[in-house]
Tab-separated table of C-alpha atoms in Angstrom:
chain	number	residue	atom	x	y	z
A	1	MET	CA	-10.931	-8.317	21.680
A	2	LEU	CA	-11.292	-6.627	18.323
A	3	GLY	CA	-10.111	-3.152	17.379
A	4	VAL	CA	-7.210	-0.771	16.889
A	5	VAL	CA	-5.026	0.902	19.498
A	6	ASN	CA	-3.626	4.328	18.615
A	7	LEU	CA	-0.254	3.725	20.261
A	8	ASP	CA	2.326	6.467	20.767
A	9	LYS	CA	5.516	4.471	20.225
A	10	PRO	CA	8.487	5.917	22.115
A	11	VAL	CA	12.023	6.199	20.757
A	12	GLY	CA	13.989	2.997	21.375
A	13	PRO	CA	11.685	-0.031	21.059
A	14	THR	CA	10.994	-1.652	17.709
A	15	SER	CA	7.502	-1.928	16.264
A	16	HIS	CA	7.696	-5.661	16.981
A	17	ASP	CA	8.422	-4.840	20.641
A	18	MET	CA	5.117	-2.948	20.741
A	19	VAL	CA	3.309	-5.937	19.220
A	20	ALA	CA	4.878	-8.164	21.891
A	21	LEU	CA	3.668	-5.746	24.585
A	22	MET	CA	0.082	-5.971	23.338
A	23	ARG	CA	0.269	-9.750	23.126
A	24	ARG	CA	1.339	-9.829	26.765
A	25	LEU	CA	-1.362	-7.390	27.878
A	26	THR	CA	-4.204	-9.035	25.951
A	27	GLY	CA	-3.125	-12.685	26.019
A	28	ASP	CA	-3.993	-12.768	22.310
A	29	ARG	CA	-1.457	-13.836	19.671
A	30	ARG	CA	-3.480	-12.124	16.929
A	31	ILE	CA	-1.739	-8.759	17.232
A	32	GLY	CA	-0.194	-6.780	14.388
A	33	HIS	CA	0.632	-3.226	13.381
A	34	ALA	CA	-0.133	-0.985	10.420
A	35	GLY	CA	3.080	0.658	9.226
A	36	THR	CA	6.490	0.032	10.780
A	37	LEU	CA	8.328	2.719	12.738
A	38	ASP	CA	12.120	2.458	13.113
A	39	PRO	CA	13.498	2.253	16.685
A	40	LEU	CA	14.728	5.868	16.536
A	41	ALA	CA	11.261	7.090	15.462
A	42	SER	CA	8.274	7.801	17.696
A	43	GLY	CA	4.605	8.554	17.254
A	44	VAL	CA	1.473	6.939	15.854
A	45	LEU	CA	1.764	3.164	15.509
A	46	PRO	CA	-1.679	1.591	14.903
A	47	ILE	CA	-1.796	-1.726	16.783
A	48	LEU	CA	-4.318	-4.201	15.380
A	49	VAL	CA	-6.010	-6.517	17.867
A	50	GLY	CA	-7.820	-9.757	17.078
A	51	ALA	CA	-9.654	-9.919	13.759
A	52	ALA	CA	-8.558	-6.329	13.050
A	53	THR	CA	-5.282	-7.867	11.836
A	54	ARG	CA	-7.201	-8.914	8.707
A	55	PHE	CA	-7.308	-5.247	7.672
A	56	SER	CA	-3.602	-4.413	7.921
A	57	GLN	CA	-3.331	-3.743	4.190
A	58	GLU	CA	-6.169	-1.195	4.196
A	59	LEU	CA	-4.895	0.635	7.287
A	60	THR	CA	-1.247	0.682	6.166
A	61	GLY	CA	-1.990	2.044	2.713
A	62	GLY	CA	-3.283	5.503	3.688
A	63	ARG	CA	-1.647	8.921	3.893
A	64	LYS	CA	0.844	9.677	6.662
A	65	ARG	CA	2.260	12.765	8.338
A	66	TYR	CA	5.611	13.265	10.050
A	67	ARG	CA	7.570	15.882	11.947
A	68	ALA	CA	11.191	15.299	10.964
A	69	THR	CA	14.535	16.867	11.759
A	70	ILE	CA	17.197	16.533	9.057
A	71	ARG	CA	20.849	17.096	9.993
A	72	LEU	CA	22.845	18.663	7.154
A	73	GLY	CA	26.642	18.632	6.989
A	74	ALA	CA	27.168	14.885	7.494
A	75	THR	CA	26.075	11.513	6.121
A	76	SER	CA	25.071	8.277	7.826
A	77	ALA	CA	25.445	4.678	6.666
A	78	THR	CA	21.889	4.038	7.885
A	79	ASP	CA	20.586	7.455	6.703
A	80	ASP	CA	19.609	8.197	10.308
A	81	GLY	CA	21.271	8.878	13.642
A	82	GLU	CA	22.155	5.227	14.216
A	83	GLY	CA	25.191	5.729	11.981
A	84	PRO	CA	28.085	5.456	11.688
A	85	ILE	CA	28.213	9.171	10.874
A	86	THR	CA	30.680	10.644	8.376
A	87	PRO	CA	31.335	14.412	8.279
A	88	GLY	CA	30.320	16.078	5.016
A	89	ALA	CA	30.883	19.523	3.589
A	90	LEU	CA	31.269	22.201	6.249
A	91	ASP	CA	29.722	24.867	4.012
A	92	VAL	CA	25.969	24.206	4.150
A	93	PRO	CA	23.938	26.369	1.717
A	94	ASP	CA	21.826	29.251	2.998
A	95	ASP	CA	18.231	28.961	4.195
A	96	SER	CA	16.643	29.929	0.884
A	97	ALA	CA	18.579	27.202	-0.951
A	98	ILE	CA	17.504	24.624	1.642
A	99	ASP	CA	13.859	25.690	1.351
A	100	ALA	CA	13.960	25.509	-2.454
A	101	ALA	CA	15.598	22.066	-2.417
A	102	LEU	CA	13.002	20.754	0.033
A	103	HIS	CA	10.109	21.732	-2.208
A	104	GLY	CA	11.744	19.830	-5.038
A	105	PHE	CA	10.635	16.652	-3.227
A	106	VAL	CA	6.926	17.498	-3.406
A	107	GLY	CA	5.149	15.356	-5.996
A	108	THR	CA	5.409	11.797	-7.307
A	109	PHE	CA	8.872	10.426	-8.013
A	110	ASP	CA	11.067	7.317	-7.845
A	111	GLN	CA	12.771	6.946	-4.468
A	112	LEU	CA	15.680	4.628	-3.607
A	113	PRO	CA	15.055	2.925	-0.242
A	114	PRO	CA	17.773	3.128	2.432
A	115	THR	CA	20.431	0.407	2.357
A	116	PHE	CA	19.387	-0.442	5.924
A	117	SER	CA	15.668	-1.044	5.398
A	118	ALA	CA	13.086	-3.820	5.591
A	119	ARG	CA	12.923	-4.152	1.799
A	120	LYS	CA	13.544	-7.647	0.489
A	121	LEU	CA	15.308	-8.900	-2.623
A	122	GLY	CA	15.524	-12.562	-3.512
A	123	GLY	CA	14.205	-13.526	-0.086
A	124	ARG	CA	16.893	-11.508	1.717
A	125	THR	CA	16.193	-8.473	3.925
A	126	ALA	CA	18.189	-5.364	3.050
A	127	HIS	CA	19.201	-4.350	6.580
A	128	ARG	CA	20.406	-7.854	7.457
A	129	ALA	CA	22.486	-8.063	4.289
A	130	ALA	CA	23.910	-4.586	4.965
A	131	ARG	CA	24.920	-5.513	8.507
A	132	GLY	CA	26.722	-8.505	7.011
A	133	GLY	CA	28.705	-6.136	4.815
A	134	GLU	CA	26.761	-6.751	1.604
A	135	GLY	CA	24.305	-4.110	0.465
A	136	LEU	CA	21.497	-5.385	-1.751
A	137	PRO	CA	20.923	-3.721	-5.154
A	138	LEU	CA	17.531	-2.286	-4.228
A	139	GLN	CA	15.383	-0.780	-6.955
A	140	PRO	CA	13.700	2.645	-6.685
A	141	ARG	CA	9.988	2.716	-5.887
A	142	ARG	CA	7.328	5.216	-6.893
A	143	VAL	CA	6.271	7.387	-3.931
A	144	THR	CA	4.236	10.552	-3.466
A	145	VAL	CA	4.963	13.490	-1.154
A	146	ASP	CA	1.893	15.694	-0.805
A	147	ALA	CA	3.466	18.625	1.039
A	148	ILE	CA	6.569	19.728	2.942
A	149	ASP	CA	6.337	22.728	5.273
A	150	LEU	CA	9.601	24.138	6.604
A	151	GLU	CA	9.259	24.828	10.331
A	152	ARG	CA	12.744	25.810	11.455
A	153	ILE	CA	16.412	25.898	10.450
A	154	SER	CA	18.888	25.857	13.333
A	155	ARG	CA	22.627	26.340	12.787
A	156	SER	CA	25.300	25.286	15.301
A	157	GLY	CA	28.821	23.913	15.420
A	158	ASP	CA	27.430	20.377	15.027
A	159	GLY	CA	25.726	21.140	11.728
A	160	VAL	CA	22.447	22.491	10.449
A	161	ASP	CA	19.156	21.056	11.691
A	162	VAL	CA	16.152	21.423	9.388
A	163	THR	CA	12.748	20.658	10.946
A	164	ILE	CA	9.883	19.945	8.568
A	165	ASP	CA	6.234	18.895	8.585
A	166	LEU	CA	5.832	16.267	5.851
A	167	ARG	CA	2.687	14.652	4.413
A	168	CYS	CA	3.121	11.669	2.134
A	169	GLY	CA	1.698	8.466	0.727
A	170	PRO	CA	2.511	4.891	1.766
A	171	GLY	CA	5.987	3.478	1.233
A	172	THR	CA	7.779	6.838	1.509
A	173	TYR	CA	11.086	6.755	3.396
A	174	VAL	CA	11.754	10.016	5.233
A	175	ARG	CA	15.330	8.789	5.722
A	176	SER	CA	15.751	8.732	1.952
A	177	ILE	CA	14.455	12.313	1.685
A	178	ALA	CA	17.030	13.407	4.290
A	179	ARG	CA	19.813	11.588	2.441
A	180	ASP	CA	18.780	12.945	-0.955
A	181	LEU	CA	18.335	16.502	0.349
A	182	GLY	CA	21.923	16.451	1.595
A	183	ALA	CA	23.079	15.116	-1.766
A	184	ARG	CA	21.222	17.832	-3.698
A	185	LEU	CA	22.734	20.523	-1.512
A	186	GLY	CA	26.195	18.957	-1.775
A	187	CYS	CA	26.782	18.878	1.975
A	188	GLY	CA	25.414	15.497	3.050
A	189	GLY	CA	22.396	14.840	5.230
A	190	TYR	CA	20.677	12.274	7.418
A	191	LEU	CA	17.511	11.941	9.497
A	192	ALA	CA	18.232	13.063	13.052
A	193	ALA	CA	14.719	12.697	14.530
A	194	LEU	CA	11.304	11.515	13.355
A	195	ARG	CA	7.839	11.588	14.888
A	196	ARG	CA	4.815	10.251	13.019
A	197	THR	CA	1.933	12.565	13.790
A	198	GLU	CA	-0.796	10.926	11.664
A	199	ALA	CA	-1.431	7.476	10.187
A	200	ALA	CA	-4.539	5.407	9.340
A	201	GLY	CA	-6.729	8.360	10.254
A	202	LEU	CA	-5.212	8.501	13.766
A	203	ARG	CA	-3.498	11.546	15.307
A	204	VAL	CA	-0.627	11.601	17.773
A	205	GLU	CA	-2.562	14.058	19.982
A	206	ASP	CA	-5.034	11.243	20.707
A	207	ALA	CA	-2.470	8.436	21.049
A	208	ILE	CA	-1.873	6.401	24.195
A	209	ARG	CA	1.546	5.624	25.660
A	210	PRO	CA	2.704	2.077	26.580
A	211	ASP	CA	2.726	2.914	30.305
A	212	GLU	CA	-0.886	4.106	30.036
A	213	LEU	CA	-1.815	0.776	28.428
A	214	GLU	CA	-0.145	-1.018	31.333
A	215	ALA	CA	-2.199	1.054	33.783
A	216	LEU	CA	-5.438	0.280	31.941
A	217	ARG	CA	-4.611	-3.436	32.042
A	218	GLU	CA	-4.049	-3.300	35.807
A	219	ARG	CA	-7.497	-1.729	36.246
A	220	GLY	CA	-9.145	-4.258	33.944
A	221	ARG	CA	-10.006	-1.552	31.419
A	222	LEU	CA	-7.716	-2.394	28.515
A	223	ALA	CA	-10.697	-2.510	26.159
A	224	ASP	CA	-11.087	1.264	26.694
A	225	ALA	CA	-8.053	1.739	24.440
A	226	LEU	CA	-9.639	-0.087	21.500
A	227	LEU	CA	-11.054	1.903	18.581
A	228	PRO	CA	-13.528	0.305	16.119
A	229	VAL	CA	-11.663	-0.816	13.018
A	230	ALA	CA	-14.768	0.027	10.982
A	231	ASP	CA	-14.274	3.741	11.724
A	232	LEU	CA	-10.777	3.671	10.216
A	233	LEU	CA	-11.314	1.755	6.992
A	234	PRO	CA	-10.851	4.152	4.041
A	235	LEU	CA	-13.596	2.501	1.972
A	236	PRO	CA	-17.197	3.242	0.939
A	237	ARG	CA	-19.837	1.422	3.003
A	238	LEU	CA	-22.467	-1.110	2.012
A	239	ARG	CA	-25.208	-2.257	4.428
A	240	LEU	CA	-26.795	-5.688	3.906
A	241	SER	CA	-30.041	-7.237	5.110
A	242	ASP	CA	-29.861	-9.903	7.837
A	243	GLN	CA	-30.280	-12.653	5.260
A	244	ASP	CA	-27.557	-11.319	2.981
A	245	ALA	CA	-25.301	-10.605	5.972
A	246	ASP	CA	-25.490	-14.287	6.945
A	247	ARG	CA	-24.650	-15.321	3.392
A	248	PHE	CA	-21.708	-12.884	3.332
A	249	ARG	CA	-20.345	-14.389	6.568
A	250	HIS	CA	-20.333	-17.804	4.883
A	251	GLY	CA	-18.487	-16.528	1.829
A	252	SER	CA	-21.402	-16.554	-0.636
A	253	ARG	CA	-21.735	-14.126	-3.533
A	254	ILE	CA	-24.629	-11.682	-3.195
A	255	ALA	CA	-26.539	-9.883	-5.927
A	256	VAL	CA	-26.368	-6.090	-5.552
A	257	SER	CA	-29.176	-4.304	-7.394
A	258	ASP	CA	-28.054	-0.772	-6.468
A	259	GLY	CA	-25.833	0.319	-9.349
A	260	SER	CA	-24.183	3.028	-7.232
A	261	HIS	CA	-21.937	0.441	-5.564
A	262	SER	CA	-18.788	-0.869	-7.235
A	263	GLY	CA	-15.228	-1.799	-6.343
A	264	ARG	CA	-14.013	-2.582	-2.818
A	265	LEU	CA	-16.385	-1.800	0.032
A	266	ALA	CA	-16.613	-2.099	3.803
A	267	VAL	CA	-19.648	-4.336	4.398
A	268	PHE	CA	-22.024	-4.012	7.391
A	269	ASP	CA	-25.133	-5.732	8.739
A	270	PRO	CA	-28.377	-3.805	9.471
A	271	ARG	CA	-27.055	-2.857	12.953
A	272	ASP	CA	-23.878	-1.314	11.484
A	273	GLU	CA	-21.673	-4.165	12.703
A	274	LEU	CA	-18.690	-4.667	10.412
A	275	LEU	CA	-18.882	-7.925	8.467
A	276	GLY	CA	-15.721	-7.491	6.427
A	277	ILE	CA	-14.611	-6.251	3.018
A	278	GLY	CA	-16.021	-7.254	-0.336
A	279	THR	CA	-15.743	-6.325	-3.998
A	280	VAL	CA	-18.736	-5.454	-6.179
A	281	ALA	CA	-18.340	-6.276	-9.872
A	282	SER	CA	-20.980	-7.007	-12.508
A	283	GLY	CA	-23.769	-6.590	-9.963
A	284	GLU	CA	-22.384	-9.133	-7.475
A	285	LEU	CA	-20.702	-8.737	-4.095
A	286	GLN	CA	-17.769	-11.117	-3.572
A	287	PRO	CA	-16.572	-11.464	0.074
A	288	ASP	CA	-12.817	-10.800	0.343
A	289	LYS	CA	-12.234	-10.570	4.091
A	290	VAL	CA	-14.867	-11.752	6.556
A	291	ILE	CA	-15.290	-11.321	10.306
A	292	GLY	CA	-17.310	-14.143	11.785
A	293	VAL	CA	-19.725	-13.983	14.675
A	294	GLY	CA	-17.995	-12.704	17.801
A	295	GLY	CA	-15.031	-11.332	15.895
A	296	SER	CA	-13.601	-14.651	14.664
A	297	THR	CA	-12.078	-14.854	11.189
């Protein structure tokens, strides 16, 4: 099997749990995912099957979209609802101040990852060190937020819930935006709910639930859930002749006479079957990632 499953991850399981599910359903150990979702998050989790795992970097590195609810008036050690939660300032600013502060996050800026995150420092994982009582001195990373649309502000005795539609680049922590929004407003904040609505060119409206995958497996139709990885690669395309396609499969450099091609490309044979990814420089195509005959790597 070779392809990508647009999985709608529910709240609760880890991303690794979803990989384990696909390994059980397919009997294939070559299963991965493109972009981790925390246990308390739901939504689009691209599951890579077979040789599609070779393209994790390309599928993870695209733009993403989230529907998030930020709780103002408290802080969280994990920057989300997992807690522990500490009450903050009771006087949360008015709606116009919240809206203005939110739009201050649109653009490119340095973002400090959450203390409880998968970031590593010196071979140690941040969330494991934090659970052991020792937070790692993580460094800020450059991220880009393309847009934030305010959907709703709801006020109650438990705090103020701010629901947003957020579009961003890879590596952006929505938990950090919730934390930093609360800090800017002086009342504290954490991420109360998160649903990823788009990733790797996939939309949550088209996603398939784990129970639906189970049902497909029982009917012997699990392959129906697979999408061609070639359709999702965010790269220009280059089609080779049969002779050059065979050379590409064996890792040989290929002369490219068409000067319109340069940089990294998705490479196909004459029948539009994906061969892999290569880089064109100085008139030559160098294979970077190759799918062999029958989807082997």
